Amino acid sequence: MDRKDISLIERIKVDGHTFHDEHVEPTYINFFFGKNGAGKSTLAEAFEGDRKALIPATGVNLDDYTILVYNQAFIRENFRTYGDLKGVFTLSKENADKREEIDKKIEERKAVTAEEKATAEARDKKNAELNLLLVPLRNTCLAKTSEIRSIFKEPMKKKSKNPNLTDAVLSEKHNPIKHDFATIRALYEIAFDQNAQSYPLFKKSTALTGRYDLSGAALLGKSITSSSDTDFARFMKALNATDWVKNGHASYVVGHSEKKCPFCQQKLPESFERDIAECFDEDYQNDLLALEAFQTAYTSKMRQLLTLLQSNMTQVFPKADTAAYEKLMAQFETAITTNIQLIAEKAASPAKMVELRDTDALITSIDTAIDEINKQIKANNDIVSTKQDKQLECTRMVWELIAFLLKDDVAEYRKNKKEIEEEVGRLDKKVIELQGKYRALSDKITELNAEVINTKATVDSINAHLKDSGFEGFSLREKEGVKGTYEVVRENDKIAENLSEGERNFIAFLYFFHLVQGSQVETDSGKDKIVVIDDPVSSMDSSAMFIVGALVRELIGVCSNNISGRSLRTEGTEYEGKYIQQIFVLTHNAFFHQEITYNMVSHFRYVSFFKINKRNNVSTVEPCIIMPTAVSERPRNYNPVQNSYHALWAEYHKLDAPIPLMNIIRRILEYYFLQLCGYDGEELTNTVLKRIKEKTEGEEDSRLKYHLAQAMLFYIRRSSTINDGQHFVDESIDGAHYKDVFCMIFEVMGQPQHYEMMMRETE
């Protein structure tokens, strides 16, 4: 197993005193070692009070368990006076039938608890599926709204990213409507433009005011000539010089006093002006006047109209499309210029016929273009005049379009979500039913316990432990006339006073030990327990410490009964009961720590070691775990407290180099066989070498093994014989050969179990 088993409390958060947001992840059995002042008591206090620091495993309600903490506060609260110690109620030994019924109910309740936990875990797993269900929908929301989010920033303010985006899509506030993207964009660019303003509408040609006499337009296509019948008139007509004479007269004669011909300089006849006047009849003169009036009126009107239409471009709505308008205006201006020139030519030569360029169609096209531009301007002005309303309208349209784009994805999500929620609801209902069943069983257990309470058994047990430990001169007895109360009394039957700290601490722990087994309440519901023991051997002598260690190992053994597939055995003893679900032991005493952790380090799955450190007035909790290495493919516990002998084995386990490996081997052999087992060095050497020789006889490397064993045993011989090769250390030999021979020494001496045990502990 590469992972720790999780018990009731999955995590402990310590944040106070010298701890700063420190997190501990315990398992079933937990050992904490730290010097005085490192923070052990602070950690133990986390189990008391409002318990906010305790994070339970899924499906676990800590109110269903009794948390018992042994520390100085426990001693103070329970031993203020030695004459009113609250009794510990235990199950009667005599009432076997009643106890069997209680045990059965407790087992039923445990089964209900296990089922509730499994159901809660299944429910939580389904709830986790809901969260996972959101992931693809969130990705889809981002993908399908990418362009919308990049353009319509204001309508999507604070909702353009997840989870707000997906939450808004799922809110059902907007109907899915397929709006035209360009329409929304046009609305957005005005409604959310801080610089948006109203613009004047373009004026059409109909806005031109004034009266213009354009009746002379018909004369443009008529040859205007004189109809006079004088000889001079006929002469001019014959020469087709009517216009020439008229123009020449106007230019060179009228207004000149010399009365000379501008060409020959001859004096003009006295009748010249009369002859000229007779050449041009009245109709001719009227046509000329009408043509002149038309020229003036047309030029004035067209120039005013051009000015009017050009003025539209002085304050233009920037987003209006004026390209067609400007093109038509250029054509219109060219046409007007051409027409004015043609009219001028007609006026100069009335007999000449001219045809003006059509401007009416251009003006109509210009007015049509103006209508289109005014639509855009009016739309802008309407938005600007009701900007706040248009912003709301734009926002609504954006979200309706988003809802349309995602409607199929949302429908699929809601379908799957509904199925999961229905399953979660079913599981939640089952959890509630199981909790009701749990309460009913607890009430029944309380009822049965009330029928079999007995405090005398606790008194007798505590007194027996006091006697066995050598504490004399005081004992416990039930207080006469006061149900459920103990007294600590001296041999003279007087209430004990001034107990030493060691005596007080020892009797307090015995009291706590029995409290773990029973209860201080008559109507106890048989709740399982979480046990916390903080430095229980303070001021105790070695005999009391030994008894406390044995009792703690018993509590650990009870806790181990709840572990499935456990291999834990404490000195081969089986302990009854499963009433301890999780246990925490904290100490600064290295000897006591070694006593209670013996043979524990190898149970990685459900046993954890922690070291409490304090540096710069900051406390931390360090898990004592060796991560996988080339030596071991799995993580392993290590004990932060080791004696020198264990340290030698740990060093042996890591070494491969022959010389340092040989030195460690010699020290282990000397300590174990000579100091612990009491062998004589000479006798041990002779026995080992003889048996190895017999064991390896016929093997190819028998001589090598013999010499290696001889070298290993050299320094533990007690004789002063001359060295006969026992210093043999060959660095070319692989370290594995040395270890094989070392193991063989334990085998031939009948001690293979010790070698295997020490190897397990170092592993």
mmCIF file with all atom_site columns, N, CA, C and O in Angstrom, residues 700-726:
data_model
loop_
_atom_site.group_PDB
_atom_site.id
_atom_site.type_symbol
_atom_site.label_atom_id
_atom_site.label_alt_id
_atom_site.label_comp_id
_atom_site.label_asym_id
_atom_site.label_entity_id
_atom_site.label_seq_id
_atom_site.pdbx_PDB_ins_code
_atom_site.Cartn_x
_atom_site.Cartn_y
_atom_site.Cartn_z
_atom_site.occupancy
_atom_site.B_iso_or_equiv
_atom_site.pdbx_formal_charge
_atom_site.auth_seq_id
_atom_site.auth_comp_id
_atom_site.auth_asym_id
_atom_site.auth_atom_id
_atom_site.pdbx_PDB_model_num
ATOM 1   N N  . GLU A 1 700 ? 30.488 -23.894 -3.666 1.00 0.00 ? 700 GLU A N  1
ATOM 2   C CA . GLU A 1 700 ? 31.622 -23.344 -4.409 1.00 0.00 ? 700 GLU A CA 1
ATOM 3   C C  . GLU A 1 700 ? 32.313 -22.225 -3.636 1.00 0.00 ? 700 GLU A C  1
ATOM 4   O O  . GLU A 1 700 ? 33.534 -22.092 -3.676 1.00 0.00 ? 700 GLU A O  1
ATOM 5   N N  . ASP A 1 701 ? 31.534 -21.383 -2.925 1.00 0.00 ? 701 ASP A N  1
ATOM 6   C CA . ASP A 1 701 ? 32.117 -20.240 -2.218 1.00 0.00 ? 701 ASP A CA 1
ATOM 7   C C  . ASP A 1 701 ? 32.168 -20.478 -0.714 1.00 0.00 ? 701 ASP A C  1
ATOM 8   O O  . ASP A 1 701 ? 32.135 -19.540 0.071  1.00 0.00 ? 701 ASP A O  1
ATOM 9   N N  . SER A 1 702 ? 32.256 -21.743 -0.285 1.00 0.00 ? 702 SER A N  1
ATOM 10  C CA . SER A 1 702 ? 32.252 -22.052 1.148  1.00 0.00 ? 702 SER A CA 1
ATOM 11  C C  . SER A 1 702 ? 33.449 -21.429 1.856  1.00 0.00 ? 702 SER A C  1
ATOM 12  O O  . SER A 1 702 ? 33.325 -20.913 2.971  1.00 0.00 ? 702 SER A O  1
ATOM 13  N N  . ARG A 1 703 ? 34.609 -21.430 1.191  1.00 0.00 ? 703 ARG A N  1
ATOM 14  C CA . ARG A 1 703 ? 35.811 -20.874 1.822  1.00 0.00 ? 703 ARG A CA 1
ATOM 15  C C  . ARG A 1 703 ? 35.670 -19.361 1.999  1.00 0.00 ? 703 ARG A C  1
ATOM 16  O O  . ARG A 1 703 ? 36.066 -18.807 3.026  1.00 0.00 ? 703 ARG A O  1
ATOM 17  N N  . LEU A 1 704 ? 35.076 -18.695 0.969  1.00 0.00 ? 704 LEU A N  1
ATOM 18  C CA . LEU A 1 704 ? 34.876 -17.245 1.056  1.00 0.00 ? 704 LEU A CA 1
ATOM 19  C C  . LEU A 1 704 ? 33.962 -16.910 2.232  1.00 0.00 ? 704 LEU A C  1
ATOM 20  O O  . LEU A 1 704 ? 34.239 -15.996 3.015  1.00 0.00 ? 704 LEU A O  1
ATOM 21  N N  . LYS A 1 705 ? 32.862 -17.654 2.384  1.00 0.00 ? 705 LYS A N  1
ATOM 22  C CA . LYS A 1 705 ? 31.919 -17.393 3.475  1.00 0.00 ? 705 LYS A CA 1
ATOM 23  C C  . LYS A 1 705 ? 32.575 -17.628 4.834  1.00 0.00 ? 705 LYS A C  1
ATOM 24  O O  . LYS A 1 705 ? 32.333 -16.893 5.789  1.00 0.00 ? 705 LYS A O  1
ATOM 25  N N  . TYR A 1 706 ? 33.394 -18.631 4.912  1.00 0.00 ? 706 TYR A N  1
ATOM 26  C CA . TYR A 1 706 ? 34.076 -18.950 6.170  1.00 0.00 ? 706 TYR A CA 1
ATOM 27  C C  . TYR A 1 706 ? 34.991 -17.795 6.569  1.00 0.00 ? 706 TYR A C  1
ATOM 28  O O  . TYR A 1 706 ? 35.000 -17.348 7.719  1.00 0.00 ? 706 TYR A O  1
ATOM 29  N N  . HIS A 1 707 ? 35.786 -17.292 5.610  1.00 0.00 ? 707 HIS A N  1
ATOM 30  C CA . HIS A 1 707 ? 36.722 -16.215 5.926  1.00 0.00 ? 707 HIS A CA 1
ATOM 31  C C  . HIS A 1 707 ? 36.000 -14.912 6.246  1.00 0.00 ? 707 HIS A C  1
ATOM 32  O O  . HIS A 1 707 ? 36.448 -14.145 7.108  1.00 0.00 ? 707 HIS A O  1
ATOM 33  N N  . LEU A 1 708 ? 34.883 -14.659 5.562  1.00 0.00 ? 708 LEU A N  1
ATOM 34  C CA . LEU A 1 708 ? 34.106 -13.462 5.874  1.00 0.00 ? 708 LEU A CA 1
ATOM 35  C C  . LEU A 1 708 ? 33.562 -13.537 7.298  1.00 0.00 ? 708 LEU A C  1
ATOM 36  O O  . LEU A 1 708 ? 33.613 -12.562 8.056  1.00 0.00 ? 708 LEU A O  1
ATOM 37  N N  . ALA A 1 709 ? 33.014 -14.698 7.701  1.00 0.00 ? 709 ALA A N  1
ATOM 38  C CA . ALA A 1 709 ? 32.505 -14.871 9.062  1.00 0.00 ? 709 ALA A CA 1
ATOM 39  C C  . ALA A 1 709 ? 33.628 -14.732 10.072 1.00 0.00 ? 709 ALA A C  1
ATOM 40  O O  . ALA A 1 709 ? 33.457 -14.124 11.139 1.00 0.00 ? 709 ALA A O  1
ATOM 41  N N  . GLN A 1 710 ? 34.785 -15.260 9.747  1.00 0.00 ? 710 GLN A N  1
ATOM 42  C CA . GLN A 1 710 ? 35.949 -15.181 10.638 1.00 0.00 ? 710 GLN A CA 1
ATOM 43  C C  . GLN A 1 710 ? 36.352 -13.718 10.870 1.00 0.00 ? 710 GLN A C  1
ATOM 44  O O  . GLN A 1 710 ? 36.642 -13.309 12.005 1.00 0.00 ? 710 GLN A O  1
ATOM 45  N N  . ALA A 1 711 ? 36.325 -12.925 9.762  1.00 0.00 ? 711 ALA A N  1
ATOM 46  C CA . ALA A 1 711 ? 36.686 -11.507 9.882  1.00 0.00 ? 711 ALA A CA 1
ATOM 47  C C  . ALA A 1 711 ? 35.641 -10.743 10.694 1.00 0.00 ? 711 ALA A C  1
ATOM 48  O O  . ALA A 1 711 ? 35.973 -9.843  11.470 1.00 0.00 ? 711 ALA A O  1
ATOM 49  N N  . MET A 1 712 ? 34.376 -11.085 10.526 1.00 0.00 ? 712 MET A N  1
ATOM 50  C CA . MET A 1 712 ? 33.304 -10.403 11.260 1.00 0.00 ? 712 MET A CA 1
ATOM 51  C C  . MET A 1 712 ? 33.415 -10.644 12.759 1.00 0.00 ? 712 MET A C  1
ATOM 52  O O  . MET A 1 712 ? 33.108 -9.765  13.577 1.00 0.00 ? 712 MET A O  1
ATOM 53  N N  . LEU A 1 713 ? 33.833 -11.824 13.166 1.00 0.00 ? 713 LEU A N  1
ATOM 54  C CA . LEU A 1 713 ? 33.848 -12.210 14.583 1.00 0.00 ? 713 LEU A CA 1
ATOM 55  C C  . LEU A 1 713 ? 35.158 -11.882 15.283 1.00 0.00 ? 713 LEU A C  1
ATOM 56  O O  . LEU A 1 713 ? 35.279 -12.070 16.495 1.00 0.00 ? 713 LEU A O  1
ATOM 57  N N  . PHE A 1 714 ? 36.147 -11.378 14.541 1.00 0.00 ? 714 PHE A N  1
ATOM 58  C CA . PHE A 1 714 ? 37.480 -11.195 15.110 1.00 0.00 ? 714 PHE A CA 1
ATOM 59  C C  . PHE A 1 714 ? 37.471 -10.279 16.328 1.00 0.00 ? 714 PHE A C  1
ATOM 60  O O  . PHE A 1 714 ? 38.009 -10.608 17.383 1.00 0.00 ? 714 PHE A O  1
ATOM 61  N N  . TYR A 1 715 ? 36.824 -9.133  16.214 1.00 0.00 ? 715 TYR A N  1
ATOM 62  C CA . TYR A 1 715 ? 36.913 -8.138  17.275 1.00 0.00 ? 715 TYR A CA 1
ATOM 63  C C  . TYR A 1 715 ? 36.080 -8.462  18.499 1.00 0.00 ? 715 TYR A C  1
ATOM 64  O O  . TYR A 1 715 ? 36.173 -7.776  19.508 1.00 0.00 ? 715 TYR A O  1
ATOM 65  N N  . ILE A 1 716 ? 35.201 -9.480  18.405 1.00 0.00 ? 716 ILE A N  1
ATOM 66  C CA . ILE A 1 716 ? 34.398 -9.778  19.592 1.00 0.00 ? 716 ILE A CA 1
ATOM 67  C C  . ILE A 1 716 ? 34.974 -10.962 20.366 1.00 0.00 ? 716 ILE A C  1
ATOM 68  O O  . ILE A 1 716 ? 34.376 -11.428 21.320 1.00 0.00 ? 716 ILE A O  1
ATOM 69  N N  . ARG A 1 717 ? 36.139 -11.462 19.929 1.00 0.00 ? 717 ARG A N  1
ATOM 70  C CA . ARG A 1 717 ? 36.784 -12.540 20.690 1.00 0.00 ? 717 ARG A CA 1
ATOM 71  C C  . ARG A 1 717 ? 37.448 -11.953 21.922 1.00 0.00 ? 717 ARG A C  1
ATOM 72  O O  . ARG A 1 717 ? 38.003 -10.866 21.897 1.00 0.00 ? 717 ARG A O  1
ATOM 73  N N  . ARG A 1 718 ? 37.416 -12.692 22.992 1.00 0.00 ? 718 ARG A N  1
ATOM 74  C CA . ARG A 1 718 ? 37.966 -12.180 24.250 1.00 0.00 ? 718 ARG A CA 1
ATOM 75  C C  . ARG A 1 718 ? 39.355 -12.750 24.543 1.00 0.00 ? 718 ARG A C  1
ATOM 76  O O  . ARG A 1 718 ? 39.912 -12.510 25.594 1.00 0.00 ? 718 ARG A O  1
ATOM 77  N N  . SER A 1 719 ? 39.894 -13.534 23.657 1.00 0.00 ? 719 SER A N  1
ATOM 78  C CA . SER A 1 719 ? 41.243 -14.093 23.871 1.00 0.00 ? 719 SER A CA 1
ATOM 79  C C  . SER A 1 719 ? 42.256 -13.177 23.220 1.00 0.00 ? 719 SER A C  1
ATOM 80  O O  . SER A 1 719 ? 41.925 -12.305 22.433 1.00 0.00 ? 719 SER A O  1
ATOM 81  N N  . SER A 1 720 ? 43.477 -13.367 23.515 1.00 0.00 ? 720 SER A N  1
ATOM 82  C CA . SER A 1 720 ? 44.553 -12.538 22.974 1.00 0.00 ? 720 SER A CA 1
ATOM 83  C C  . SER A 1 720 ? 45.381 -13.315 21.976 1.00 0.00 ? 720 SER A C  1
ATOM 84  O O  . SER A 1 720 ? 46.579 -13.131 21.870 1.00 0.00 ? 720 SER A O  1
ATOM 85  N N  . THR A 1 721 ? 44.766 -14.236 21.258 1.00 0.00 ? 721 THR A N  1
ATOM 86  C CA . THR A 1 721 ? 45.501 -15.041 20.289 1.00 0.00 ? 721 THR A CA 1
ATOM 87  C C  . THR A 1 721 ? 45.987 -14.172 19.158 1.00 0.00 ? 721 THR A C  1
ATOM 88  O O  . THR A 1 721 ? 45.436 -13.126 18.851 1.00 0.00 ? 721 THR A O  1
ATOM 89  N N  . ILE A 1 722 ? 47.059 -14.649 18.553 1.00 0.00 ? 722 ILE A N  1
ATOM 90  C CA . ILE A 1 722 ? 47.661 -13.885 17.458 1.00 0.00 ? 722 ILE A CA 1
ATOM 91  C C  . ILE A 1 722 ? 46.706 -13.892 16.265 1.00 0.00 ? 722 ILE A C  1
ATOM 92  O O  . ILE A 1 722 ? 46.044 -14.887 15.986 1.00 0.00 ? 722 ILE A O  1
ATOM 93  N N  . ASN A 1 723 ? 46.695 -12.749 15.549 1.00 0.00 ? 723 ASN A N  1
ATOM 94  C CA . ASN A 1 723 ? 45.842 -12.624 14.360 1.00 0.00 ? 723 ASN A CA 1
ATOM 95  C C  . ASN A 1 723 ? 46.247 -13.661 13.326 1.00 0.00 ? 723 ASN A C  1
ATOM 96  O O  . ASN A 1 723 ? 47.410 -13.729 12.932 1.00 0.00 ? 723 ASN A O  1
ATOM 97  N N  . ASP A 1 724 ? 45.255 -14.471 12.904 1.00 0.00 ? 724 ASP A N  1
ATOM 98  C CA . ASP A 1 724 ? 45.559 -15.498 11.914 1.00 0.00 ? 724 ASP A CA 1
ATOM 99  C C  . ASP A 1 724 ? 44.729 -15.277 10.642 1.00 0.00 ? 724 ASP A C  1
ATOM 100 O O  . ASP A 1 724 ? 44.208 -16.203 10.058 1.00 0.00 ? 724 ASP A O  1
ATOM 101 N N  . GLY A 1 725 ? 44.611 -13.998 10.284 1.00 0.00 ? 725 GLY A N  1
ATOM 102 C CA . GLY A 1 725 ? 43.898 -13.702 9.034  1.00 0.00 ? 725 GLY A CA 1
ATOM 103 C C  . GLY A 1 725 ? 42.495 -13.180 9.242  1.00 0.00 ? 725 GLY A C  1
ATOM 104 O O  . GLY A 1 725 ? 41.770 -12.970 8.285  1.00 0.00 ? 725 GLY A O  1
ATOM 105 N N  . GLN A 1 726 ? 42.119 -12.963 10.497 1.00 0.00 ? 726 GLN A N  1
ATOM 106 C CA . GLN A 1 726 ? 40.739 -12.560 10.749 1.00 0.00 ? 726 GLN A CA 1
ATOM 107 C C  . GLN A 1 726 ? 40.442 -11.131 10.269 1.00 0.00 ? 726 GLN A C  1
ATOM 108 O O  . GLN A 1 726 ? 39.307 -10.717 10.239 1.00 0.00 ? 726 GLN A O  1
#
